[in-house]
Amino acid sequence: MFARAVKEYSKEEVLEVLHPAVAEWFDSNFPSLSPPQRLAIVPISEGKNVLISSPTGTGKTLTAFLSIISEIIRMGETGELDDSVYAIYVSPLRALNNDIYRNLEVPLREIRERNPGIPEIRHSVRTGDTTPSEKSKQLRKPPHILITTPETLSIILTAPKFREKLKSVRWVIVDEIHSLVENKRGSHLSLSLERLRYLTGRDFVRIGLSATINPLEEVARFLVGYENGRPRDCVIVETNWAKALDLALLSPVDDLVNTPSDLVSSKMYELISELVRMHRTTLIFTNTRSGTERVVFHLKKIMEPIEIDEAIAAHHSSLSRQVRGDVEERLKRGELRAIVSSTSLELGIDIGYIDLVVQIGSPKSVTRALQRVGRAGHKLHEVSKGRFIVVDRDDAVEVAVMLREAMRGRLDKVHIPMKPLDVLAQHIVGMAVERKWDVREAFDLVRSAYPFRDLSWEEFESVLKYLAGDYVQLESRKVYGKIWYDASEGKFGRRGKYIRAIYAANVGTIPDEVDAKVYTTDGKLVGSLEEEFLERLLPGDRFVLGGRVYEFVSARGLKVKVRPAYDQKPTVPSWFSEMLPLSYELAIEIGKFRELSFRMLDREEDEELVRMIMEMSNANENAARAIYTYLKQQYLYLKSLGLRVEEMPSNRVIMIESYVDDAGRTHQVTHSLFGRRVNDALSRALAYLAGSRLRRNLGISVMDTGFSVIYPRGVEPVARIDELTEYDLRELLKRAVEKTELLRRRFRHVAARGLMILRNYKGYDISVNKQQISAQNLLKVVSEIDEFPLLKEAYREIMEDYMDIRGAQEVLEGIKSGEIRVLDVGKLDVPTPFAHGIILEGLSDLIFMEDKMSALRRFQKEIEKILRE
């Protein structure tokens, strides 16, 4: 079934399986083999499915293509090479596709120049950016190697003429597979691959490429799919040991609470600027787009004028494609000393030479940390160097444990969405566009895709019935059948001549979001703002976009006019980016670290604890002392309450405490260190249970380290986390979210993916505002329909993808079995140090950031006073 590649082939053995012309080119350009080349080229040449997990810069992509190029040349020499597609390369990024096109041009051109008699291998890119004339050209002379995206692949599978050119496909490469499997783009691609398999009538070689991912066996199942209920065979190549790592945890000060905020900030930017000066090119990651803009702005202020301006740039998804492309090109040319990004540069586009990655704050998972650091030292024998800067105590603990796990080679587990019915609905329409289907044959095809392997017949048929227009209640809302379905005959097919165009114009899983285009007064596009932020702007307001300050002039619809404000003081926009959640596995490890630390403190091994922190995460003394002080204060405060070390909050002890704030509200804090997705599920269920008893809505504050349920003035807590063990958590959560904006927004996304709401009709884009209004009207209707598939999917997406109901159920099972203890220490005059962040998060609607830090310092002084007494 699955085999780990252990045999390392010599260069001579590898060259022997390649076509002589390819072998000669490869031998003259690469004096030695990289680890994935030693392990993977021969299995690929033998026609085996291969999943390669290897750090950035180890030659994964070339490994995948060498055997393919060799075999296509051999086919040309034997007269088997037709005007057809033989290899498909799929990646999630158009920019990466363009890079691959350019990178393939070199070997294909040089091999032909050295061997004029060999056949030409055509390769081209096909994405949403491809012009109609280029598509016509590809139909006349199809590329032998097609470079595309998941969405475009699903469209060309229904293209009447071009799909015929896909019947010859023998290889499919899925690059950056780690960025696809965890979302619905991956689910979508898995079905496209099975439809392609059906079209070709035989298996093709599947090659998956990933920098860091775990568990590899599950990702392999996703890549190769199922045949007759069993996973297809796959060879797993893992060479994550191939690149040396140089990781360190840094804090600009040793006291992250009592040091004034402006001093912490200035020390942080001094530290960053020092790191930038010490390196040729530094890539700086933040966790939000607003953070990206803030860092660029402050770095330009602090560094010498000769070093700044054009030498530092921002890169994030709200900037226009043209601006991003310009930044990438300047980076490749070595013109930038520093580039600041949120998530947009995590994936493998060629951005030139980077010798240092700086991460500000916690990236929330070991896998993401390694993916980001892997952008430094791109070549095989270079060290991937990363520096993690923290200015928050919880972040400091997180990153310390994260770097220890990274250096141990332990990665977070991937979460793959299972049975997304909106994606299924989209593909059923796509299949119906192709031809008339036997229902059971189509059901078997769908279940061959890993995410749908457990799909029930009832679920499959419910989607068919929805698409066939069986729910007459929807016709009054202009939702009509897109297929016909004859249950007695067991057949389905397309309905209406416009369905093909509707499908092609609405394919994809990425939801539309409202944004406003920002132009200068002379018409230059500089980026975009979210509509909610735009509503707050008044003429004369200044904000940062693309690392530059602009003054708001006017807005008409969703078009904003601005003028450059140069060095005037800005108001940084609130980008409403969703914060990255801490992974469940890493949260458990942090809980274990807490438990070990408390035991060391109980044995008075204080200095040993500081040394352990420094050694396990290569932390500077500032960071180690900040972590130690945080843990020590929590320990001493709880000891002052008479608690034993065995009762300190960890992964095995959930502690509850209550605190009344200045407004008289009671914060019932639950220290549940299981990550935000788990805590989101637990907090909403608990707040709903308590709220239903009180017959009023309660507030919640959710963090990775715990949550609080916030009761109104004069109202005492009426429920605890251990009471949830007596209820059906899924049912509680369903009731908790059914009236929320979260459900309304997610239902719009699901309805658009499931073609219930169209994003484009007959060439006209339908605004997100109209989509949202339609979704709200439809939600009322489908809520009255038992087990309606798209509403069912919206709830599944919220509970399983947005939240982590499985992890939450594991926690409740642990409580029920006694493996996890629940300890309630009652109402405290001063909250424990671990509770400070959770409580202040719950006050964020009432206080500004400066006041928040003042409140934190006030808590700290009260704790210190108690400990002195």
Coordinates of C-alpha atoms in Angstrom, one line a residue, residues 72 277 288 303 323 413 457 543 735 749 845 849 857:
I72 CA 8.1 12.4 -23.3
R277 CA 21.6 45.3 9.0
T288 CA -1.8 40.1 10.1
M303 CA 16.6 53.0 10.0
V323 CA 2.2 46.1 -6.7
K413 CA -1.2 17.1 12.3
W457 CA -25.6 7.1 -0.4
F543 CA -3.8 55.4 6.7
R735 CA -28.2 25.8 18.7
H749 CA -19.9 30.8 1.2
D845 CA -14.7 46.3 23.2
M849 CA -4.7 49.2 23.6
R857 CA 0.2 46.4 34.6

